[in-house]
XYZ file of C-alpha atoms in Angstrom:
599
model
C 0.080 -0.150 0.027
C 1.685 3.624 -0.813
C 2.712 4.760 2.475
C 1.490 8.175 3.906
C 2.709 10.405 6.526
C 3.453 8.868 9.697
C 0.490 9.023 11.893
C 1.045 10.493 15.384
C -1.453 8.336 17.712
C -2.067 10.282 20.868
C -3.694 8.171 23.977
C -7.568 8.095 24.783
C -8.555 11.121 26.806
C -11.377 9.893 29.248
C -12.104 13.595 29.908
C -14.118 13.780 26.685
C -17.935 13.335 27.604
C -17.337 10.770 30.110
C -20.537 11.400 31.685
C -22.353 11.961 28.115
C -23.940 8.712 27.858
C -25.058 8.074 31.496
C -28.508 8.515 30.851
C -28.077 7.145 27.300
C -27.131 3.653 28.882
C -29.699 3.311 31.018
C -32.089 4.304 28.675
C -30.906 1.694 25.913
C 2.157 20.536 -9.841
C 3.998 23.693 -9.164
C 3.211 26.956 -11.053
C 6.020 27.950 -13.097
C 6.959 31.775 -13.885
C 8.107 33.256 -16.283
C 11.845 34.608 -15.866
C 12.403 38.129 -15.557
C 14.557 39.935 -17.840
C 17.982 40.616 -16.262
C 18.975 43.627 -18.348
C 19.826 46.927 -17.341
C 16.911 48.486 -19.028
C 13.672 48.605 -17.720
C 12.527 44.565 -16.370
C 10.079 43.311 -19.396
C 6.654 42.585 -18.556
C 6.085 39.456 -16.644
C 4.877 36.736 -18.315
C 1.731 34.948 -17.427
C 2.109 31.760 -15.170
C 1.817 28.449 -17.420
C -1.620 27.448 -17.524
C -2.222 24.558 -15.071
C -3.479 21.262 -16.446
C -6.893 19.682 -15.361
C -7.238 15.996 -14.319
C -4.609 13.700 -13.267
C -3.765 11.084 -11.178
C -5.682 10.716 -7.412
C -2.434 10.263 -5.706
C -1.115 7.609 -3.146
C -3.712 8.269 -0.485
C -6.686 7.233 -3.060
C -6.985 3.489 -2.905
C -9.045 2.613 -6.157
C -10.285 -1.183 -5.949
C -12.349 -3.224 -8.634
C -14.030 -6.663 -7.823
C -10.737 -8.442 -9.745
C -8.425 -6.318 -7.209
C -6.383 -9.043 -4.908
C -5.924 -8.669 -1.406
C -8.859 -5.958 -1.007
C -9.075 -7.094 2.955
C -5.669 -7.168 4.006
C -5.106 -3.622 2.651
C -8.479 -2.273 4.405
C -6.802 -3.850 7.350
C -3.891 -2.058 7.050
C -5.328 1.305 6.724
C -7.509 0.709 9.750
C -4.068 -0.113 11.889
C -2.894 2.638 10.798
C -5.804 4.780 11.347
C -8.048 3.244 14.295
C -6.810 5.564 16.995
C -4.716 8.287 15.155
C -7.144 11.077 16.386
C -4.817 14.009 15.732
C -2.371 11.846 13.279
C -1.511 12.990 9.594
C -2.755 9.976 7.666
C -5.947 10.792 5.289
C -7.292 8.198 3.082
C -10.151 7.870 0.814
C -11.023 4.204 -0.086
C -12.637 4.139 -3.623
C -14.617 1.089 -4.952
C -15.303 0.809 -8.884
C -18.973 -0.378 -9.720
C -19.746 -4.089 -9.221
C -19.959 -6.590 -6.333
C -17.496 -7.496 -3.484
C -17.906 -10.263 -1.468
C -16.818 -11.007 2.183
C -15.440 -7.892 3.125
C -15.308 -5.582 6.414
C -14.262 -2.244 5.881
C -13.409 -0.904 9.332
C -12.906 2.687 9.028
C -10.579 4.755 11.413
C -9.494 8.552 11.559
C -9.600 10.413 8.380
C -10.725 7.407 6.221
C -13.631 8.088 3.634
C -15.268 4.752 1.949
C -16.981 5.582 -1.436
C -18.702 3.878 -4.331
C -17.901 5.038 -7.888
C -21.289 4.191 -9.937
C -24.082 6.790 -10.021
C -26.354 4.974 -7.641
C -25.102 3.191 -4.248
C -26.951 0.282 -6.413
C -24.286 0.136 -8.674
C -21.649 -1.019 -6.340
C -22.613 -3.891 -3.363
C -20.467 -4.992 -0.729
C -21.822 -8.304 0.659
C -20.148 -7.719 4.152
C -19.914 -4.460 6.295
C -18.643 -0.779 6.707
C -17.772 -0.901 10.386
C -17.069 1.998 12.868
C -17.083 0.467 16.904
C -14.841 1.898 19.659
C -12.454 -0.860 20.655
C -9.806 1.686 20.445
C -11.660 3.491 23.302
C -12.846 1.075 25.498
C -16.314 0.868 24.114
C -16.797 4.403 24.172
C -17.740 5.879 20.780
C -17.887 9.571 21.920
C -14.990 10.388 19.993
C -15.433 8.204 16.638
C -15.101 11.742 14.722
C -13.479 12.147 10.650
C -14.707 9.175 8.919
C -17.597 8.725 6.083
C -19.423 6.166 3.922
C -21.040 7.438 0.607
C -22.632 5.798 -2.385
C -22.403 2.032 -1.350
C -24.947 -0.711 -1.309
C -24.220 -3.013 2.031
C -25.635 -6.501 2.424
C -24.712 -6.571 6.228
C -23.364 -10.276 6.994
C -25.149 -10.692 9.954
C -27.868 -8.460 8.729
C -27.162 -5.314 10.639
C -24.548 -3.026 9.920
C -22.495 -1.069 12.798
C -21.990 2.744 12.399
C -20.958 3.956 15.882
C -19.801 7.057 15.062
C -19.749 10.900 16.640
C -19.510 14.186 15.074
C -18.263 14.650 11.282
C -18.782 11.171 10.288
C -21.399 11.423 7.584
C -23.356 8.387 6.101
C -24.652 9.764 2.817
C -26.182 8.477 -0.132
C -25.915 4.525 1.241
C -28.378 1.595 0.802
C -28.088 -0.936 3.403
C -29.850 -4.054 2.571
C -30.789 -4.688 6.331
C -30.349 -2.847 9.806
C -28.030 -0.198 11.107
C -26.907 -0.275 14.146
C -25.465 3.221 15.429
C -24.125 1.872 19.042
C -20.612 0.453 19.638
C -20.179 -3.197 20.829
C -21.834 -3.329 24.223
C -23.787 -0.435 23.888
C -21.394 2.286 25.411
C -21.684 5.972 25.403
C -22.191 7.217 21.648
C -22.768 11.092 20.641
C -23.532 11.348 16.651
C -24.640 12.082 14.083
C -25.787 12.452 10.520
C -27.533 10.504 7.717
C -29.141 11.978 3.973
C -30.216 10.549 0.806
C -29.941 7.149 2.365
C -32.162 3.891 2.409
C -31.779 1.754 5.383
C -34.364 -1.408 4.377
C -34.454 -2.530 7.741
C -34.418 -0.876 11.488
C -32.275 1.827 12.277
C -31.201 1.107 16.068
C -29.668 4.261 17.898
C -29.923 2.607 21.302
C -27.200 4.843 23.233
C -26.956 7.759 20.575
C -27.662 10.793 22.707
C -29.051 12.515 19.366
C -29.064 12.122 15.699
C -30.648 13.750 12.357
C -31.588 12.111 9.691
C -32.545 14.076 6.199
C -34.226 12.963 2.960
C -34.111 9.171 3.429
C -36.058 6.194 3.589
C -35.929 3.814 6.565
C -37.875 0.660 7.425
C -38.153 1.835 11.328
C -36.659 3.727 13.815
C -36.169 1.880 17.589
C -35.649 4.306 20.281
C -34.594 7.882 20.970
C -32.413 9.762 23.877
C -32.582 13.248 23.977
C -32.658 14.525 20.423
C -34.043 12.567 17.069
C -34.628 14.911 14.200
C -35.869 13.789 11.085
C -36.702 15.982 8.053
C -37.911 14.678 4.713
C -37.566 10.557 5.830
C -39.812 7.896 4.353
C -40.772 5.362 7.651
C -39.722 8.066 10.041
C -41.379 8.154 13.534
C -44.151 10.348 14.482
C -43.513 14.023 15.993
C -43.367 13.387 19.673
C -41.329 15.404 21.300
C -39.969 15.320 24.284
C -41.026 11.502 24.790
C -40.065 10.190 22.814
C -37.736 12.767 21.411
C -38.543 12.698 18.040
C -38.877 15.873 15.788
C -40.213 15.229 12.637
C -40.608 17.418 9.654
C -42.344 15.943 6.296
C -40.154 17.541 3.744
C -36.624 19.379 3.789
C -37.425 23.189 2.886
C -34.453 23.356 0.293
C -32.006 20.597 -0.076
C -29.096 20.040 -2.745
C -26.898 16.815 -2.364
C -23.476 16.887 -1.593
C -21.512 16.330 -4.913
C -19.430 13.203 -5.519
C -16.918 11.509 -7.518
C -17.749 8.757 -9.793
C -16.907 6.599 -13.130
C -18.285 6.964 -16.659
C -16.572 4.202 -18.279
C -13.144 4.853 -17.418
C -13.644 8.421 -17.034
C -13.694 9.997 -13.629
C -16.418 12.625 -13.305
C -18.105 14.836 -10.553
C -21.602 14.833 -10.135
C -23.609 17.660 -8.913
C -27.123 16.736 -7.958
C -29.678 19.514 -8.481
C -31.766 21.335 -5.862
C -34.792 20.179 -4.424
C -37.479 21.817 -2.742
C -40.028 20.368 -0.383
C -37.504 17.320 -0.923
C -38.521 14.207 0.938
C -36.837 10.527 0.216
C -33.577 9.440 -1.749
C -32.538 11.197 -4.835
C -31.696 7.743 -6.484
C -34.442 5.781 -6.310
C -35.899 5.987 -9.852
C -32.758 5.691 -12.016
C -30.287 8.168 -12.998
C -30.479 11.165 -10.196
C -30.823 14.497 -11.513
C -28.324 16.759 -11.733
C -25.296 17.658 -13.914
C -21.487 16.548 -14.179
C -18.115 17.872 -14.952
C -15.190 15.494 -16.587
C -12.031 15.505 -13.884
C -10.024 17.506 -16.450
C -12.086 20.837 -15.189
C -10.913 19.958 -12.096
C -7.303 20.972 -11.010
C -6.481 17.858 -8.996
C -4.294 19.059 -5.653
C -1.368 16.911 -3.838
C -0.538 17.888 -0.462
C 2.537 20.499 -0.529
C 1.135 22.284 -3.534
C 1.015 26.323 -2.589
C -2.131 28.460 -1.917
C -1.141 30.598 -5.060
C -1.195 27.583 -7.112
C -4.295 26.749 -6.188
C -5.696 30.200 -6.556
C -4.297 30.319 -9.721
C -6.214 27.494 -10.737
C -9.373 28.981 -10.035
C -8.618 32.161 -11.584
C -8.050 30.081 -14.665
C -11.654 28.444 -14.314
C -10.676 25.236 -12.922
C -12.374 23.944 -9.906
C -10.427 22.033 -7.218
C -10.229 18.526 -6.081
C -8.055 18.159 -2.879
C -6.827 14.786 -2.900
C -5.893 13.231 0.802
C -3.577 15.011 3.043
C -2.668 18.357 4.653
C -2.622 21.702 2.885
C -0.551 24.508 4.278
C -2.041 27.981 3.087
C -0.170 31.484 3.043
C -3.128 33.158 1.488
C -6.674 32.513 1.765
C -8.091 30.563 -1.309
C -10.367 32.803 -3.583
C -13.307 31.516 -4.945
C -14.437 34.242 -6.972
C -16.718 31.995 -9.928
C -20.104 31.119 -10.078
C -20.442 27.504 -10.004
C -16.995 26.790 -8.445
C -16.923 23.127 -7.175
C -14.231 22.374 -4.096
C -14.430 18.565 -3.356
C -12.022 17.307 -1.110
C -11.419 13.271 -0.644
C -9.967 11.323 2.454
C -10.353 14.713 5.266
C -8.137 16.691 3.098
C -7.449 19.344 5.548
C -6.198 22.900 5.137
C -4.260 25.004 7.297
C -3.968 28.595 7.124
C -0.745 29.966 8.376
C -0.178 33.171 9.463
C -3.379 34.110 10.611
C -5.064 34.088 7.425
C -8.563 33.277 6.414
C -8.707 29.894 4.502
C -11.322 30.090 2.429
C -13.338 33.436 1.119
C -16.139 33.094 -1.349
C -17.168 35.603 -3.393
C -21.214 36.750 -3.549
C -21.589 34.566 -6.316
C -24.240 31.728 -7.291
C -23.783 28.181 -7.091
C -20.406 27.587 -5.406
C -20.379 24.034 -3.841
C -17.931 23.473 -0.663
C -17.478 19.792 0.514
C -15.571 16.956 2.001
C -12.859 18.772 3.428
C -11.509 20.063 7.162
C -10.087 23.249 8.506
C -7.754 23.204 11.150
C -6.933 26.633 12.903
C -3.059 27.221 12.786
C -1.257 28.562 15.695
C -1.684 32.123 14.648
C -5.153 34.068 15.117
C -7.206 34.092 12.333
C -9.898 36.710 12.564
C -11.863 34.141 9.998
C -11.170 30.749 9.074
C -14.204 30.210 6.518
C -16.066 33.231 4.831
C -19.153 32.983 2.169
C -19.538 36.162 0.927
C -18.018 39.138 1.737
C -19.196 41.508 4.353
C -22.867 43.167 3.055
C -23.284 40.680 0.400
C -26.760 40.949 -0.539
C -27.609 39.270 -3.911
C -30.477 37.077 -4.163
C -29.541 33.293 -4.718
C -32.604 31.344 -4.242
C -32.505 29.574 -7.253
C -28.629 28.530 -7.226
C -27.296 28.793 -3.448
C -24.090 28.105 -2.210
C -23.644 24.704 -0.244
C -21.305 23.927 2.490
C -21.391 19.998 3.161
C -19.449 17.877 5.120
C -16.876 21.076 6.089
C -15.771 20.483 9.619
C -13.554 23.384 11.423
C -11.398 22.400 13.976
C -9.383 24.625 16.512
C -6.769 22.957 18.706
C -6.332 19.424 19.155
C -3.830 18.566 16.694
C -1.805 21.518 18.271
C -2.179 25.132 19.064
C -4.733 26.888 16.793
C -6.489 30.109 17.583
C -9.664 31.834 15.415
C -11.706 34.377 16.636
C -14.695 33.351 14.367
C -14.477 30.298 12.640
C -17.394 30.373 10.074
C -18.898 33.411 8.612
C -22.183 33.330 6.109
C -22.882 36.638 4.708
C -24.131 35.402 1.196
C -27.895 35.089 1.237
C -29.723 31.432 0.588
C -26.608 29.847 1.750
C -27.308 26.140 2.845
C -24.813 24.736 5.689
C -25.671 20.970 5.286
C -23.633 19.296 8.049
C -21.096 20.848 9.693
C -19.233 20.378 13.024
C -17.280 23.295 14.061
C -15.225 22.152 17.040
C -12.871 24.303 19.472
C -11.041 21.094 20.822
C -11.766 20.149 24.468
C -9.017 17.525 24.403
C -5.616 16.647 22.224
C -2.800 19.122 21.911
C -2.768 22.832 22.181
C -6.155 22.802 24.482
C -6.886 25.513 27.304
C -9.041 28.355 27.854
C -6.901 30.843 26.357
C -4.427 28.512 24.230
C -6.746 27.551 21.551
C -9.016 30.656 22.186
C -11.961 31.126 19.812
C -14.783 33.406 20.903
C -17.405 32.438 18.070
C -18.238 29.559 16.157
C -20.885 29.965 13.383
C -21.775 33.897 12.574
C -24.600 33.990 10.355
C -25.261 37.666 8.841
C -26.677 36.790 5.205
C -30.612 36.626 5.193
C -32.476 33.204 4.375
C -29.840 31.106 5.109
C -30.942 27.296 6.000
C -29.104 25.062 8.142
C -29.388 21.516 8.265
C -27.365 19.430 10.616
C -25.423 22.096 12.712
C -23.132 21.096 15.208
C -20.803 23.763 17.010
C -19.303 23.395 20.139
C -17.089 24.476 22.876
C -16.638 28.299 22.165
C -15.380 30.711 24.454
C -18.171 32.833 23.896
C -21.240 32.744 21.332
C -21.127 29.270 19.766
C -23.764 30.230 17.197
C -24.921 33.984 16.170
C -27.589 34.774 13.863
C -28.225 38.049 12.425
C -30.015 37.370 9.125
C -33.351 37.406 8.400
C -35.680 34.233 7.906
C -32.628 32.029 9.377
C -33.658 28.113 9.485
C -31.937 25.406 11.616
C -33.381 21.877 11.385
C -31.277 19.856 14.078
C -28.586 21.540 16.502
C -26.228 19.981 18.760
C -23.884 22.016 21.100
C -21.675 21.530 24.228
C -20.771 25.176 26.040
C -16.760 24.882 26.536
C -15.888 22.262 29.404
C -12.872 24.361 30.449
C -14.273 27.695 31.628
C -12.382 28.595 34.353
C -14.963 29.989 36.587
C -18.044 32.092 36.700
C -16.529 35.393 35.672
C -14.715 33.748 32.775
C -18.185 33.176 31.075
C -20.066 36.298 32.525
C -22.038 38.494 29.550
C -22.798 41.632 31.572
C -25.500 40.967 33.599
C -26.316 37.468 31.959
C -24.666 34.156 33.134
C -22.664 32.643 30.227
C -23.236 33.295 26.558
C -26.152 31.399 24.999
C -25.192 28.227 22.555
C -27.570 29.856 19.950
C -28.334 33.484 19.963
C -30.505 35.253 17.197
C -30.017 38.978 17.451
C -31.945 41.638 18.505
C -32.938 43.011 14.977
C -33.993 39.671 13.309
C -37.849 39.397 12.874
C -38.161 36.193 11.117
C -36.264 33.069 12.386
C -37.003 29.439 13.148
C -35.499 25.992 14.396
C -36.583 22.660 14.898
C -34.817 20.279 17.497
C -32.095 22.056 19.185
C -29.903 20.971 22.227
C -27.339 22.270 24.234
C -25.419 20.588 26.938
C -22.925 21.976 29.751
C -20.298 20.076 31.283
C -18.388 22.468 33.202
C -15.974 20.126 34.805
C -12.973 22.808 35.952
C -15.724 24.461 37.893
C -18.991 22.567 38.343
C -20.474 25.067 40.149
C -20.906 27.299 37.014
C -24.531 28.436 36.235
C -25.294 29.422 32.564
C -28.501 31.450 32.270
C -29.891 29.528 29.136
C -29.048 27.491 26.170
C -30.572 29.812 23.476
C -31.405 33.403 23.245
C -34.250 35.154 21.032
C -35.895 38.212 20.709
C -39.526 37.518 21.749
C -41.403 38.597 18.276
C -44.253 36.401 16.730
C -42.115 35.017 13.821
C -39.114 34.369 15.594
C -40.367 30.405 16.402
C -38.462 27.304 18.050
C -39.589 23.820 17.859
C -38.474 21.380 20.569
C -35.558 22.719 22.458
C -33.543 21.049 25.371
C -30.624 21.803 27.658
C -28.920 19.008 29.445
C -26.356 19.275 32.453
C -24.176 16.200 32.050
C -23.746 14.711 35.307
C -24.291 17.891 37.398
C -20.998 19.665 36.059
C -22.811 23.187 35.810
C -26.256 23.878 35.259
C -28.807 25.729 32.912
C -31.385 27.897 35.003
C -33.250 28.208 31.875
C -33.942 26.473 27.987
C -34.651 29.982 26.079
C -34.500 33.437 27.207
C -36.208 33.401 30.956
C -38.225 30.240 29.959
C -38.042 26.730 30.751
C -37.180 24.467 33.857
C -33.739 24.591 35.299
C -31.529 21.841 35.236
C -30.636 20.109 38.720
C -28.501 17.641 40.207
C -26.556 14.905 38.478
C -29.203 12.935 37.056
C -28.623 14.144 33.219
C -32.247 14.906 32.323
C -32.793 17.404 29.578
C -34.833 20.510 30.282
C -37.179 21.000 27.439
C -39.474 23.639 25.639
C -41.820 22.114 23.069
C -42.862 25.527 21.554
C -41.543 29.393 21.884
C -42.340 31.833 22.399
C-alpha cells in the first residue's frame, strides 16, 4: 500500500464526555513563472504563469479497488490499523470502489478515512459485507469516533445489521443498507452522533445509546428508540412527531436541499456529479434510475496534492478550474479565493487546510452556486480573524435559484496542536445552505486550554434566508452560534458549552450568566428552528451556572420547536432553556429540560 505521512497517535483522553452517555446507557504541480529579464534597461513585463492542467492521478492515498483486485481485505485492514486510534494524526485516506459486487469484506474505518462507491447509484456498487465503525480503541466509548465517512455504496451486512457507531463529523450519505443499521458501539457504550442523508435503510435503525441524531431526505424501515434529540426531515418511515417523549422532531419535508457532489466513473473516465436542488424534498434522490443533476469531467478540476501552494490553487481557480483536494494536509499562506459562480471545491479523505500566519482559509465571493464539500479546516497557531467566509461583508444578492452549499466541511481549533481563530465560519451570502458541519473548539488533544486555543465565536450568520440542516457547534469561549440574518432556519442543532471555563467570571456576559449556545440577534424579526439542544459540562468549575442555552428576541415570527438543555452529570447547570423560559436543570441525573414551542 502506498505509504502516507506517519500518523501520530494520542492516547484516549477519558475527560471527553465521560458522563455524556450515562442517561443513554440506562435508556438503551507547482506553478512555473516566466523568467524576469536581467537587462540593465527596465525589466520586461512579467509573463503569465503557464496554464495549469486539469485532471490527473488521484495520488497515493486514494486507493481504488475493483472486484478483481487481489487482497482487498488486507489493504483495508492495513489502513485501519494505521488510522484506528490516530485521532490527531496526519494520515488521510479515501477508499474507492468501482461499480460491481464485492464479497466477504469488512471495511473498518478509523480516523480521516472515507469509503465510497464510484457508481451513479449506490446500488451500482454492492458490498456483501460491512462498513464498520466501532469503539474498541476507546474501551467501547464511541463519543470520539470523529472524521470518517461512508458514501454511495450498497451494503448487505453479514449478520443482517451494519454497525456505524460514530460521533460528530462522520456522515453516512447516499447509502443503501439492505438490512438494519446499529448506531451504537459493541456493548452499547456511550455514543454522541450523528448524520444520515440521501440513504435507504431497508430494516431498522437502532440508535440505542446515541444521544442525538439527524436524518435527512432518506427512507428507513423503522426507528427503534430515542435518547435526547432525534430529528428527521423528509424521511420516509420516520417516527411521528412526539417530542419530548419520545424525543422525536419530525418534519415531513426538508424546505431546500441539494446533495453533496460526488466522484464517479463513467466507463474509465472520472467525473464529478452535481445533484440538483430540491424544494420540499422527501426521500432519496437515486431511487428511480439516474439521479437528477449535471456532471463535470475531472479534466475541469485541478487535482491538488499536499504540498501545493495556495498561490497555485488560486491560479487554478482564476484559470476557471474547480478544485479536487486529494487526501493530505495543505498549508495556506493566503486564502483560497473563490470568485467564480458554480465553482466546486471537493475534498477526498478529509483533506485538511491549515491557514498560516493568521490568514483566512477560504473566502467565497457573493456569487451563485458555489459548492464546498468534504474537507477539514484546521486553525493555525497564529490567530485568524475568520477561517471560512461565505460572501463578503454586506453581501446581498439573491441566490435562491442557485445557492451556495457547505457540506461536510468541518472546522477545528486546537486538538492537533495550538490553533486560534476569533470566528470560525461567517456566512454573509443569502440563501446559503449549511448541510452538515461540525465546528469544534477542541476540548482534548494538544494545544488545548481556555486561552491556548482561544476561539470566541463558532458560526456567525449575517446573510438573509440561510438554512442549516445538521448544525453541530461546540465549546466556544463566547457564543457558539450568532444569527443576525432575516428568515434564517435551522433543522437540528447540537452543542456543548466549553468545558474548560475556569470560573463563573470567565463566562459572564454583562449581567447574564454565560453566553447562549445559539443567539438570534435583537433586530431579527423572522427566524425558525426545530430540534435544538445544548449541553453543559463545566468540569473545571462545576459550580458554574449558565442562564440559558438559547437567546432570541420575543417576536411572533421568531419561533422555536423542541428545545432542550442538559447538564451532564451536574457539572454546571442551566437556569432556563430559552431566554427566561424553561425549567432549570438540577442534580446529577442528566435529564433534559425541554421547551416544546417558543414563544
